[in-house]
Coordinates of C-alpha atoms (C1' of nucleotides) in Angstrom, one line a residue:
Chain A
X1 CA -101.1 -86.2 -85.5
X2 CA -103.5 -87.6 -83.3
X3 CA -105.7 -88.9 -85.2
X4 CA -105.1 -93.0 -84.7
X5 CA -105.7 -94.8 -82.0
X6 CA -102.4 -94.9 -79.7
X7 CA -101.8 -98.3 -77.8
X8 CA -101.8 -98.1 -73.8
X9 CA -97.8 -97.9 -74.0
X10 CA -97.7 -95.2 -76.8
X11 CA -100.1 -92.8 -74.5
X12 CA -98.8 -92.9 -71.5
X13 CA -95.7 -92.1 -73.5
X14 CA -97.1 -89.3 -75.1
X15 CA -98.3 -88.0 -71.3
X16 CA -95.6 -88.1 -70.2
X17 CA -94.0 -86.3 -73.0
X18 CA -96.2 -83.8 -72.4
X19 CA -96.0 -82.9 -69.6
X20 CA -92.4 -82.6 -69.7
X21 CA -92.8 -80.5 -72.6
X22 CA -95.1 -77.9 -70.5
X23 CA -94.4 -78.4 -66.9
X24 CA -97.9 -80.0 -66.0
X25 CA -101.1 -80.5 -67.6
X26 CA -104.7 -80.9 -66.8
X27 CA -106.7 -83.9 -67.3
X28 CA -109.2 -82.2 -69.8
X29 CA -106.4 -80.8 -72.2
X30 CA -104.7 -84.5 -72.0
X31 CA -108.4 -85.7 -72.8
X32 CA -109.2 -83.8 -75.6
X33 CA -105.7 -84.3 -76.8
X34 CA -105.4 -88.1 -76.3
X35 CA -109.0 -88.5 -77.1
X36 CA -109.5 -90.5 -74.2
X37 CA -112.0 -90.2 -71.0
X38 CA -111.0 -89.1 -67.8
X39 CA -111.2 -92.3 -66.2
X40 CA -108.2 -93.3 -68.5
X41 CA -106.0 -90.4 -67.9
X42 CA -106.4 -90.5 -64.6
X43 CA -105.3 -94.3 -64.1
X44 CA -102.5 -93.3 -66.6
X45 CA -101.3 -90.5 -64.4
X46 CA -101.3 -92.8 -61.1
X47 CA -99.8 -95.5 -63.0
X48 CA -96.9 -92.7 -64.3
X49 CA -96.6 -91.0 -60.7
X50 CA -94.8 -94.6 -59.3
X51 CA -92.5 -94.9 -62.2
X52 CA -91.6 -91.2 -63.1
X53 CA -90.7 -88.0 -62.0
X54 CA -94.2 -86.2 -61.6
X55 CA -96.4 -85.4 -59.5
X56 CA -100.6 -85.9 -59.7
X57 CA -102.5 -82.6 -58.6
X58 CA -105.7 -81.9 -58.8
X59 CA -107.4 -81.7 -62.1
X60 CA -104.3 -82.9 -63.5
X61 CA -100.5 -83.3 -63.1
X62 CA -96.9 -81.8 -62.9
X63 CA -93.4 -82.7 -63.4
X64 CA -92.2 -83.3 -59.9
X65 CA -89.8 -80.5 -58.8
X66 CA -86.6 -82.3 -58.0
X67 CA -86.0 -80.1 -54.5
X68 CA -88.6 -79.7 -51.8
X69 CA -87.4 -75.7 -52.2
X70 CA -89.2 -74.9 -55.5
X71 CA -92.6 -75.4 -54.3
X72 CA -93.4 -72.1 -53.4
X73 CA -92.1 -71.1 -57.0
X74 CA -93.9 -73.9 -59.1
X75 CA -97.1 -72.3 -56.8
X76 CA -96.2 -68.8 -58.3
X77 CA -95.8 -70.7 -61.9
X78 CA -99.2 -71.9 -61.7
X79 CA -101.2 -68.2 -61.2
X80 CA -102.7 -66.7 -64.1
X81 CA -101.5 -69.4 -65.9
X82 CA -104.2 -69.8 -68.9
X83 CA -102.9 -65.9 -69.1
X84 CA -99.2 -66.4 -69.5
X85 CA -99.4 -69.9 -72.0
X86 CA -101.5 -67.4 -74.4
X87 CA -99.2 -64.5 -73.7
X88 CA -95.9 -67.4 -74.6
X89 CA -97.9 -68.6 -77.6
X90 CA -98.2 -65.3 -79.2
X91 CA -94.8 -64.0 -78.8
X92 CA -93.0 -67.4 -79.6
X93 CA -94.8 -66.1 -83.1
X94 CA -91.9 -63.2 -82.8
X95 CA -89.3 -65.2 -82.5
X96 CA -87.3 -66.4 -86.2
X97 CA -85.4 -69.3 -86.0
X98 CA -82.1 -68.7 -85.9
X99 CA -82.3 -65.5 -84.1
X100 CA -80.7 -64.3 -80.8
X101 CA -83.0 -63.9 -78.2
X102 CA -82.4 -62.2 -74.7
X103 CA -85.2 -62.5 -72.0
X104 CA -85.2 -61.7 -68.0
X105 CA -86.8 -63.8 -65.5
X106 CA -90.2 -64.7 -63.9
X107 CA -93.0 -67.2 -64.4
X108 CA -94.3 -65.3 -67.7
X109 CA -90.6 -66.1 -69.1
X110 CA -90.7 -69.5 -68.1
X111 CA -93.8 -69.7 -69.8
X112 CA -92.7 -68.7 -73.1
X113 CA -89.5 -71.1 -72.6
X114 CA -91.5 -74.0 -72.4
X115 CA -93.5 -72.8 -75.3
X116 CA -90.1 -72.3 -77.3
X117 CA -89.5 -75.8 -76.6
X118 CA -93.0 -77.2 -77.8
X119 CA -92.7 -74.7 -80.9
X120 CA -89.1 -76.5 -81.3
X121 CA -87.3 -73.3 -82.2
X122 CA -83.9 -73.4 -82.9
X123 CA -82.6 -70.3 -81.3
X124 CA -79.6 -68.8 -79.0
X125 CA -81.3 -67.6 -75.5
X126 CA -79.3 -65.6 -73.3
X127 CA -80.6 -64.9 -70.0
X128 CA -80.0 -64.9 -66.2
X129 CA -82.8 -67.2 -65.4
X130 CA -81.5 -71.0 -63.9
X131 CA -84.7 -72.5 -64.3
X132 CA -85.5 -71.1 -67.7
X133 CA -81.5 -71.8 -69.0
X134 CA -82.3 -75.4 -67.7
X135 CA -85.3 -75.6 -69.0
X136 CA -84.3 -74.5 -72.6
X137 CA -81.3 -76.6 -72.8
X138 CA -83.0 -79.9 -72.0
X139 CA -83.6 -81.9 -75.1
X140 CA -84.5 -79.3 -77.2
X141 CA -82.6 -77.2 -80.3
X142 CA -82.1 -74.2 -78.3
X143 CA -78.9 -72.9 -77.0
X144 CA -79.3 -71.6 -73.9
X145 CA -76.6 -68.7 -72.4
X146 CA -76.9 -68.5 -68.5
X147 CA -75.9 -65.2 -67.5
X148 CA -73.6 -65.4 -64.7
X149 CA -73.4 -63.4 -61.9
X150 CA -74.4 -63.5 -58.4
X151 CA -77.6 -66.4 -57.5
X152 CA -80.7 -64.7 -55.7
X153 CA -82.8 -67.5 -53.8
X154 CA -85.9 -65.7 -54.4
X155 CA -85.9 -65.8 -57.9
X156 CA -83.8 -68.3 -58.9
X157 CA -82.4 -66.4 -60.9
X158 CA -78.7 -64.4 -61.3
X159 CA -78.4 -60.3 -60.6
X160 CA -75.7 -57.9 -60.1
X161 CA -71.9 -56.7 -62.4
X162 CA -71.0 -59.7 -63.5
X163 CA -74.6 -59.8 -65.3
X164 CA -74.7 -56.6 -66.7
X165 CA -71.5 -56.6 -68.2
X166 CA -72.0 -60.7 -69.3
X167 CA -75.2 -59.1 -71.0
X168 CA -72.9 -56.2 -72.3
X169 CA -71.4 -59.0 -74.9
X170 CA -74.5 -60.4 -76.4
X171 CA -76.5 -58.5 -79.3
X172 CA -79.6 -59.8 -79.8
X173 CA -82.2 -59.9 -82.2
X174 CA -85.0 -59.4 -79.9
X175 CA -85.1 -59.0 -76.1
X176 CA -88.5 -60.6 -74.0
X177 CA -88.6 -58.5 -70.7
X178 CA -91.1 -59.6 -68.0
X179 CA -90.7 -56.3 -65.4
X180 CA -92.6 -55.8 -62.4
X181 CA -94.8 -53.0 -63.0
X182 CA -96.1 -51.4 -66.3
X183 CA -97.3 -47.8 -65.7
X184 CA -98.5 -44.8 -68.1
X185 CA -96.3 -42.1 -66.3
X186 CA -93.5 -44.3 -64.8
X187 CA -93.2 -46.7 -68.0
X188 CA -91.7 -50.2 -67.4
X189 CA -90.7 -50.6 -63.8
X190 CA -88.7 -53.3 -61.6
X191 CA -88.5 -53.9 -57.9
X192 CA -85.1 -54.3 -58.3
X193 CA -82.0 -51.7 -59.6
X194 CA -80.1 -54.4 -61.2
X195 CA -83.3 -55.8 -62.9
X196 CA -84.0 -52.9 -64.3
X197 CA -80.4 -52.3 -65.1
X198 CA -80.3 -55.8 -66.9
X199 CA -83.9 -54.8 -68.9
X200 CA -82.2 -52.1 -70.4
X201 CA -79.4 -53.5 -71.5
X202 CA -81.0 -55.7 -73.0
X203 CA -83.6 -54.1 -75.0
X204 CA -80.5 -51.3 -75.9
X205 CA -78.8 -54.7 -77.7
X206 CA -81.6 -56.0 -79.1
X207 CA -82.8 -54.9 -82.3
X208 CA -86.9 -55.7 -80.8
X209 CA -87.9 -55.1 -77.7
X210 CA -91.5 -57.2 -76.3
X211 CA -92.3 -56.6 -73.2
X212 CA -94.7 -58.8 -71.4
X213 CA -96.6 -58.7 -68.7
X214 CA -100.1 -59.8 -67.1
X215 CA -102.9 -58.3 -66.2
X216 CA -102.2 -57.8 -62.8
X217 CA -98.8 -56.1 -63.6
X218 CA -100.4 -53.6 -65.3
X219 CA -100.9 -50.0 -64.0
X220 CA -98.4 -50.6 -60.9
X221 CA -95.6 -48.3 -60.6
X222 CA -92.7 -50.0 -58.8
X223 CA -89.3 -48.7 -57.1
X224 CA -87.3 -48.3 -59.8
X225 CA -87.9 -47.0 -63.4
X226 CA -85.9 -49.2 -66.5
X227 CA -87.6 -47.4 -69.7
X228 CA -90.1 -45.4 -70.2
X229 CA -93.1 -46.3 -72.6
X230 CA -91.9 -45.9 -76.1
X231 CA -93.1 -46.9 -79.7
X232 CA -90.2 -49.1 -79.9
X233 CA -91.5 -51.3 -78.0
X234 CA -94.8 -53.9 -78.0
X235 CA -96.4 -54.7 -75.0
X236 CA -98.1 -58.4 -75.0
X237 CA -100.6 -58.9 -72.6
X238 CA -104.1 -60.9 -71.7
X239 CA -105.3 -57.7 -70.1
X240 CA -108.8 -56.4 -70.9
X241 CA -109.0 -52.5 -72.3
X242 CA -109.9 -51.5 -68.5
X243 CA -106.7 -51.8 -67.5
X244 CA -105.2 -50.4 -70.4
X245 CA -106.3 -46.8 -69.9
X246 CA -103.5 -44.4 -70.8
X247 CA -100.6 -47.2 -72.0
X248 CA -100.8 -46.6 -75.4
X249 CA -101.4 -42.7 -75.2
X250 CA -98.1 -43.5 -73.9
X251 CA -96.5 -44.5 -76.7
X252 CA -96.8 -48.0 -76.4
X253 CA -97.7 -50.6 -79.1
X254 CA -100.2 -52.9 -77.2
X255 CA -100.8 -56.6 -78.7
X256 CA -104.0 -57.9 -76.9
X257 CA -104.2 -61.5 -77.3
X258 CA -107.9 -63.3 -75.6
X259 CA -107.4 -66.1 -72.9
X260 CA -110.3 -68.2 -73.5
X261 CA -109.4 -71.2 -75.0
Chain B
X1 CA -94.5 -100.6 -102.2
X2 CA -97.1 -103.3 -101.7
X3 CA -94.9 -106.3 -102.4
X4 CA -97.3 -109.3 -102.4
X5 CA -95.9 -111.3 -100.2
X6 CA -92.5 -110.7 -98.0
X7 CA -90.5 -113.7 -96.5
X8 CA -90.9 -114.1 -92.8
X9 CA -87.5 -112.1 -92.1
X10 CA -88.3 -109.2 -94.5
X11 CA -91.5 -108.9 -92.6
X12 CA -89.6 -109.0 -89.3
X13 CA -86.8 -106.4 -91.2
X14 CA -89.6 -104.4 -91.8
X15 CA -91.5 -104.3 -88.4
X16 CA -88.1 -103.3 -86.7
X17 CA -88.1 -100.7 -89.7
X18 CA -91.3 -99.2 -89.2
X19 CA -90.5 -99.4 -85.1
X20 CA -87.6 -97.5 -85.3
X21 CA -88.7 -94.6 -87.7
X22 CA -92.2 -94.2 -85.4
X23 CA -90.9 -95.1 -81.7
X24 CA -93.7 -97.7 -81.7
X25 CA -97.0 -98.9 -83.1
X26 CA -99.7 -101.1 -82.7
X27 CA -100.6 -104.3 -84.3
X28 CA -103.7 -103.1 -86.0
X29 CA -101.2 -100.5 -88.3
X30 CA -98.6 -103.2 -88.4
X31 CA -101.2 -105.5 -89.8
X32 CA -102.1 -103.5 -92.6
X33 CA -99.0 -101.8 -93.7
X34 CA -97.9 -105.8 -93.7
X35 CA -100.8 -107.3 -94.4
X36 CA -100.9 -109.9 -91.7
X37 CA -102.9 -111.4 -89.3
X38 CA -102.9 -110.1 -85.8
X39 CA -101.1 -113.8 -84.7
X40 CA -98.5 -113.7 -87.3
X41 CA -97.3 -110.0 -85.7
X42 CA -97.4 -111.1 -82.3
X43 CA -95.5 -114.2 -83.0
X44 CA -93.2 -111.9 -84.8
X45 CA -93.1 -109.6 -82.0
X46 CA -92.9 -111.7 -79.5
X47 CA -89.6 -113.4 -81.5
X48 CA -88.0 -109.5 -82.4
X49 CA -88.5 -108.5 -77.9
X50 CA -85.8 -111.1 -77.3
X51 CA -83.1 -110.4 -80.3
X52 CA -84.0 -106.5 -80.7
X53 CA -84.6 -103.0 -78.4
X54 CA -87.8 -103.3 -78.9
X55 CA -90.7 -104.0 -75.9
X56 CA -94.0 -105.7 -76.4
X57 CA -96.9 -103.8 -74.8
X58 CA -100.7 -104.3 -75.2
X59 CA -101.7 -103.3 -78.4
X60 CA -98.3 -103.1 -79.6
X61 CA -94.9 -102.7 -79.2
X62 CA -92.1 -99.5 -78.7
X63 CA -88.9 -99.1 -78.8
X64 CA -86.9 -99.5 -75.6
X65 CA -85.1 -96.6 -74.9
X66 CA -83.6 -96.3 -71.9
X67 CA -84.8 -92.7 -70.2
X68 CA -81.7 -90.7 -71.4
X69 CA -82.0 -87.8 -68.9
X70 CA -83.0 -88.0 -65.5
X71 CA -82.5 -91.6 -65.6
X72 CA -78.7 -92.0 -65.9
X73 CA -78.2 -88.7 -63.9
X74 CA -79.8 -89.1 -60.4
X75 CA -78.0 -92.7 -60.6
X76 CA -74.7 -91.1 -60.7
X77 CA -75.6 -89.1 -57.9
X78 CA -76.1 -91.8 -55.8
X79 CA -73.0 -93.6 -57.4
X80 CA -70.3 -94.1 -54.3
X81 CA -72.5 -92.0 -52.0
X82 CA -70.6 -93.3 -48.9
X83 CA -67.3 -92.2 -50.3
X84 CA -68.5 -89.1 -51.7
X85 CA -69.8 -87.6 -48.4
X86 CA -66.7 -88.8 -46.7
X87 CA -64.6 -86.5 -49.1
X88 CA -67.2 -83.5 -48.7
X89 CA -67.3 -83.4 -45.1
X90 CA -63.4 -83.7 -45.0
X91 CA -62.7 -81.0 -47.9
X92 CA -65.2 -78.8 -45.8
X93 CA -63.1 -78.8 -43.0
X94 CA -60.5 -77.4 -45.0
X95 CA -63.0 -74.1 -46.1
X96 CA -62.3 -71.2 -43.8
X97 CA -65.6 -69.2 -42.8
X98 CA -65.7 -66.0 -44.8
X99 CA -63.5 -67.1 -47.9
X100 CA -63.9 -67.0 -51.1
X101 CA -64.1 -71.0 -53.4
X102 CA -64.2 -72.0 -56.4
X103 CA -65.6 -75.3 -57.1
X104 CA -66.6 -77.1 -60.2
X105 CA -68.8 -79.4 -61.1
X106 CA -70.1 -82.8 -60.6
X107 CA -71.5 -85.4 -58.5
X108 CA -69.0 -85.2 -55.6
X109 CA -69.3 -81.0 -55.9
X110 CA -72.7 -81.6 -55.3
X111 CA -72.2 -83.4 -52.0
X112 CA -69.2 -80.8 -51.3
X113 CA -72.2 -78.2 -51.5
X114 CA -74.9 -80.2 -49.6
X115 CA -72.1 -80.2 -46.8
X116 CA -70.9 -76.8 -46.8
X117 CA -74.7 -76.1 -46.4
X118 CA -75.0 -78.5 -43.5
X119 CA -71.9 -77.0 -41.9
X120 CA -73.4 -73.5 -42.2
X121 CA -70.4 -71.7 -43.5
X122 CA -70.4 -68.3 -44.5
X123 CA -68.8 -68.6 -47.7
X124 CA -68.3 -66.7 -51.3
X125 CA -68.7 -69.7 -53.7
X126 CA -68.0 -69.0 -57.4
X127 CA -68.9 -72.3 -59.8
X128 CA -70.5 -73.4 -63.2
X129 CA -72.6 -76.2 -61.9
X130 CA -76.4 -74.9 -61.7
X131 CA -77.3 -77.8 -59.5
X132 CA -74.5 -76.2 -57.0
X133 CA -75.2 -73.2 -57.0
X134 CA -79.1 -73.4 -56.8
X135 CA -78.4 -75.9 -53.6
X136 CA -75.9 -73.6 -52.2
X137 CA -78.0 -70.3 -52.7
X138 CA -81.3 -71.8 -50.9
X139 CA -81.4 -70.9 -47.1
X140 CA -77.6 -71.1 -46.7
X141 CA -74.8 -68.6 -45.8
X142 CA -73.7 -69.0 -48.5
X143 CA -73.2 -66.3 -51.5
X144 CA -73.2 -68.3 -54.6
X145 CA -71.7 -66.7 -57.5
X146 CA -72.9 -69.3 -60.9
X147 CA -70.0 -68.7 -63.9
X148 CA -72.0 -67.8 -66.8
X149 CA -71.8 -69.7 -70.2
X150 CA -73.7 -72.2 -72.5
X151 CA -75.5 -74.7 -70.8
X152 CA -74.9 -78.2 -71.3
X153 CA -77.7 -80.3 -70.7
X154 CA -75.3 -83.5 -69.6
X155 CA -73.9 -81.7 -67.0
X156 CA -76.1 -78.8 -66.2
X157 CA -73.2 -77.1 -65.8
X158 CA -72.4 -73.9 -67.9
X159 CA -68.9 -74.3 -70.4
X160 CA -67.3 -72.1 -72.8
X161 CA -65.6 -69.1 -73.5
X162 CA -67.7 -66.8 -71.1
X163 CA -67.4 -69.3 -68.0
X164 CA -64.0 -68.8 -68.7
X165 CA -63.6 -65.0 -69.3
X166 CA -65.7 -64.6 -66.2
X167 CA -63.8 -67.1 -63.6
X168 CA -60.3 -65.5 -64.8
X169 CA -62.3 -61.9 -62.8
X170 CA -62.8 -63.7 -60.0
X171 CA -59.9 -64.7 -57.0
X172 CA -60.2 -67.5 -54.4
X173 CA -58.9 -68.7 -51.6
X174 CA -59.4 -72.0 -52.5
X175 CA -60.0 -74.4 -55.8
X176 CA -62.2 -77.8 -55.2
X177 CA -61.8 -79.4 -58.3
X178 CA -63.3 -82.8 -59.2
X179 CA -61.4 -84.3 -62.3
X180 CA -62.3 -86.8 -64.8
X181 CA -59.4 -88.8 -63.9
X182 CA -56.5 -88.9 -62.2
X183 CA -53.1 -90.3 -63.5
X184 CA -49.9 -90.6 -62.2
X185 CA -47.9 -89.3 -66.0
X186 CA -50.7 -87.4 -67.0
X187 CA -52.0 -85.8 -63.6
X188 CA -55.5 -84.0 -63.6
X189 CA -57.7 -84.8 -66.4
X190 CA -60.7 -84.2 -68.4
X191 CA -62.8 -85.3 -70.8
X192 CA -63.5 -81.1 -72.0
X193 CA -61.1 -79.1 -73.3
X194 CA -63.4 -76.3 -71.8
X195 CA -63.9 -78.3 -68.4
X196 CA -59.7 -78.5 -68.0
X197 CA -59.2 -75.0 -69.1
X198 CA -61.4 -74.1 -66.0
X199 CA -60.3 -75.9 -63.5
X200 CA -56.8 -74.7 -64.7
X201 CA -57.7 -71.2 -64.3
X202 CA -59.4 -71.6 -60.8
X203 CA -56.5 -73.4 -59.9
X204 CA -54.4 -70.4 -60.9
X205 CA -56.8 -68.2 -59.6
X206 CA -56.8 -69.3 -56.0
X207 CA -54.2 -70.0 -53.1
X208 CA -55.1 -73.2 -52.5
X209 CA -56.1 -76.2 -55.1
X210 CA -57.9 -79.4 -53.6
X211 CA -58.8 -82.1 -55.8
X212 CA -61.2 -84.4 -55.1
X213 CA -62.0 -88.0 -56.5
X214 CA -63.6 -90.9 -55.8
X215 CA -61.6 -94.3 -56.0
X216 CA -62.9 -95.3 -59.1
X217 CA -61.4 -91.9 -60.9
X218 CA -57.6 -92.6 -60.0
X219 CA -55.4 -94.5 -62.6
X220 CA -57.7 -92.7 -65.4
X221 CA -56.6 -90.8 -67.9
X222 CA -58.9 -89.1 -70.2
X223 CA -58.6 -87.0 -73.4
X224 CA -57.3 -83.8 -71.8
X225 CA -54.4 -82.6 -69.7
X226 CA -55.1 -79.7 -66.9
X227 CA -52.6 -79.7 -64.4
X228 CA -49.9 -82.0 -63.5
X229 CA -49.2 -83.4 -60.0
X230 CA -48.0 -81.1 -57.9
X231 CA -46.7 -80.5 -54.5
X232 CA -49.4 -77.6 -54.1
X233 CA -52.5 -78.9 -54.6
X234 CA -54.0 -81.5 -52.1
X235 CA -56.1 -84.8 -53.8
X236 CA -58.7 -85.8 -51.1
X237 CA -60.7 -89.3 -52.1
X238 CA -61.2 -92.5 -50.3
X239 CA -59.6 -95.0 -52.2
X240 CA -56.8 -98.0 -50.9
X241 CA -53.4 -97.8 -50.6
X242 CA -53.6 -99.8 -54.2
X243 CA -55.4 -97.5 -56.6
X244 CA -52.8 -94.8 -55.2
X245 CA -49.7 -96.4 -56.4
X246 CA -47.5 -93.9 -58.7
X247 CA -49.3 -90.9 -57.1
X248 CA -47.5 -89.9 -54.2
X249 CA -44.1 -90.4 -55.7
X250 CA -45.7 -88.2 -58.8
X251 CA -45.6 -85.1 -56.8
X252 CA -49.2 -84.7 -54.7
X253 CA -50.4 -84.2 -51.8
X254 CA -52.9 -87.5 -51.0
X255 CA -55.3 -87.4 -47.9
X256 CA -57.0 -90.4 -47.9
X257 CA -60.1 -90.9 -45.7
X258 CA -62.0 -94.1 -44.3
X259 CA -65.3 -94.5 -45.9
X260 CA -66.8 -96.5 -43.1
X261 CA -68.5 -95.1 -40.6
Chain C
dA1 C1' -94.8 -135.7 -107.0
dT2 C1' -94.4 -136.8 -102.0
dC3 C1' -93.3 -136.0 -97.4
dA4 C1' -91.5 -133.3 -93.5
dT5 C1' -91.2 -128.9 -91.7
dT6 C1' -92.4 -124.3 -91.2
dT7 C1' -95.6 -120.7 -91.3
dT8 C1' -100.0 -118.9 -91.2
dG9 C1' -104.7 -117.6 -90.0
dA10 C1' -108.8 -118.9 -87.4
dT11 C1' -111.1 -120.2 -83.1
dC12 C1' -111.9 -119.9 -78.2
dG13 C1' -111.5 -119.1 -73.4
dT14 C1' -109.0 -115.7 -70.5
dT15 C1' -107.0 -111.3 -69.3
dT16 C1' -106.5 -106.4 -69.9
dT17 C1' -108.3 -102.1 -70.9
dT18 C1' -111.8 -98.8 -71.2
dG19 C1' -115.6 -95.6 -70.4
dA20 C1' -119.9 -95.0 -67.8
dT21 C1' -122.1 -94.7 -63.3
dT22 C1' -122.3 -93.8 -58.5
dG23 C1' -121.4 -91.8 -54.3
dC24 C1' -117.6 -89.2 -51.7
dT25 C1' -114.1 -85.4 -51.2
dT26 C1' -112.0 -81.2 -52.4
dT27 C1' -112.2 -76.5 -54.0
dC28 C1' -113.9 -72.1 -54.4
dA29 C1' -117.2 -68.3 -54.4
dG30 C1' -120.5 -65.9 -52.0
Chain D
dC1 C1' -119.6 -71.0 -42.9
dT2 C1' -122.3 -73.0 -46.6
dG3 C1' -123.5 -74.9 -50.9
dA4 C1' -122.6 -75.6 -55.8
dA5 C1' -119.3 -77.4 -58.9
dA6 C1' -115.5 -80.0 -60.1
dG7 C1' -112.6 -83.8 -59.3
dC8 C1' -111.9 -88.2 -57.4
dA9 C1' -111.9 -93.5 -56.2
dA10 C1' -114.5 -97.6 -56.7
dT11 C1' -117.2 -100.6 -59.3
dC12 C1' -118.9 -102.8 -63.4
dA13 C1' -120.0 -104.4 -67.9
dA14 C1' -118.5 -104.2 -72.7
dA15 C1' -114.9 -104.2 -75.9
dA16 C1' -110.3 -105.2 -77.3
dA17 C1' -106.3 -107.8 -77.0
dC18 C1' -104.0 -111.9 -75.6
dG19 C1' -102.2 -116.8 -75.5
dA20 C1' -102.9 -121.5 -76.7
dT21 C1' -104.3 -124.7 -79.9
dC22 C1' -105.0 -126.6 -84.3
dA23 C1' -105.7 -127.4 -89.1
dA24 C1' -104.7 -125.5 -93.6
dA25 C1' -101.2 -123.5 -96.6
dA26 C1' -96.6 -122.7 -98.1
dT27 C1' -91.9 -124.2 -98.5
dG28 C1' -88.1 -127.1 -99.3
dA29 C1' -85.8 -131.5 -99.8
dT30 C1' -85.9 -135.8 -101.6

DNA sequence: ATCATTTTGATCGTTTTTGATTGCTTTCAG
DNA sequence: CTGAAAGCAATCAAAAACGATCAAAATGAT
């Protein structure tokens, strides 16, 4: 694909398609994957940030989140983040076209969506996610099913009845939950009753259930238990076998996947 | 494949071929695939920018293709601005603190939200638009209830059967509604089927239906019928006395406000 | 065949683009 | 708080692309 030499025009194109495509990149990936130096990306990127809608950061760039509000969110997007693109990568490998997929919300989810979109999967998406329904249903194959219900500012995301029982009328093929807290004793925890609520619906409609979760969520026990650790489902994570003590005695199928590029 | 030699039109035929199928390329592959001189492709590119999409760049050329997305949208935003704020901050004056709306979507929802916001009402506010209920749900009073359903990326608005099933659960106080058009025989109109079905059931739903149009939306009449005029519902917009002929005498309610300041 | 017209490819001076170099600033770990 | 490392803007020389010009080649009509 790369492999001739684009004109000026056809790479800052191609950046800019990018970036839409993943939320932000850094100048080294756009580098290596432009095959051109630093120097050029960079006066690419400033040239880009007058005429389009994102936003030069350090080390790279990001699509410029339309309200002021979202910063605080993109900021949450951005941690672990080499963690959660590997962890999307591997479980877009789950997905069959076609299928019916249910997934929750948070930055690991959002993750995986844009990695849906680059994979350019033709699937149905349910979930209660705005930015992620948004995200899905912009230019790509995917139809995207917003779960309606009541709009939490923190999460940007939707929670309460009219969720659950919006959820009640989807089966799905396979259900992506990101919870809060994975623990040996407590199993998959939320901080949240109708998030956990929602989880278990959905992985009850769904004939696979992958959970996902990063390192850091890992051995934390939060308010509210959703389902405990069962074969049924596989656990995706970066996490080294440190923090994996006592998750698959469990019951738990873990699927390790390395960060290092 | 490799014709010896094409007639200068062919060539052109061809360049416009190959520019289309690849979004663009640059005169070194033009040259070969053709095999031409570097002049003899600029002089035919140069001819094609002026009769053709296309757009000569360094190195090359691309097709022109207007930004589909963001583009055309935040230019309808600020599309009648004047008039549109006019309508929000009178409509708003119609919301009682602690009820319960229903608005749909669109540009002049959007600035009925950005008002209700500024005005610091306490309200329930149940609508498909994400935009809306996003702006409405950050640091408001507001509790912002988004109708779940297939998102459409035109509109970023939610549409279908489950918006539907899950408005016809909810009752308001009042309906804003924001039409396609407005037409004296045909009443309110939409371009949807799904879109008129809505509005009719949040109409139906609610003791009180607004509508709301700019200037430019009365006299229209598009594919679908909602509602007719009627003696209860209330059409707030800022047009003339001329663009409101037929209207009155139809059956509604007009409040017409001044756009200047 | 001859002449007028169009088209083509080459040349050359100019402009744009590019990647390397050089100090300066930001970031982050200790 | 400090120092190393990474990122950045500025500068510059080489390379690529450009536009203009012109003569050769192709085309078409007489």
């Amino acid at each position: 694909m790369s492999r001739k030499t684009l004109t000026p025009a056809q790479r800052r194109s191609e950046i800019l398609r990018l970036l839409t495509a993943r939320q932000g990149a850094s100048i080294e990936e756009l580098c290596e994957f432009l095959s051109a130096s630093p120097a050029t990306i960079r006066r690419d990127l400033d040239l880009l940030e007058s005429e389009a809608p994102i936003q030069r950061t350090h080390g790279g760039a990001m699509m410029r989140t339309l309200r002021p509000a979202d910063q605080d969110f993109a900021q949450r997007e951005s941690l672990d983040i080499d963690e959660k693109r590997a962890i999307a990568e591997k479980v877009v490998s789950f997905i069959q076209p076609g299928s019916t997929v249910f997934m929750n919300d948070g930055s690991t989810i959002m993750a995986i969506a844009h990695a849906i979109v680059a994979a350019d999967l033709e699937v149905f998406v349910a979930t209660p996610a705005v930015n992620v329904a948004t995200r899905l249903s912009a230019g790509s194959k995917v139809t995207s099913c917003l779960l309606g219900g009541i709009v939490r500012q923190s999460s940007l995301a939707t929670a309460g009845n009219f969720t659950a029982a919006m959820a009640a009328q989807i089966n799905a093929d396979i259900a992506i939950i990101s919870p809060d807290g994975v623990h040996a004793e407590s199993g998959i925890t939320f901080q949240s009753g109708d998030d956990a609520a929602l989880a278990q619906r959905m992985s009850t409609q769904s004939a696979d259930t992958v959970i996902v979760a990063v390192a850091s969520k890992l051995q934390q026990r939060q308010r509210i238990n959703a389902m405990p650790l069962s074969k049924k489902y596989s656990l995706v994570t970066g996490a080294g076998e440190d923090r994996l003590v006592g998750l698959r005695e469990a019951g738990i199928r873990v699927i390790r996947i390395g960060t290092s590029g």
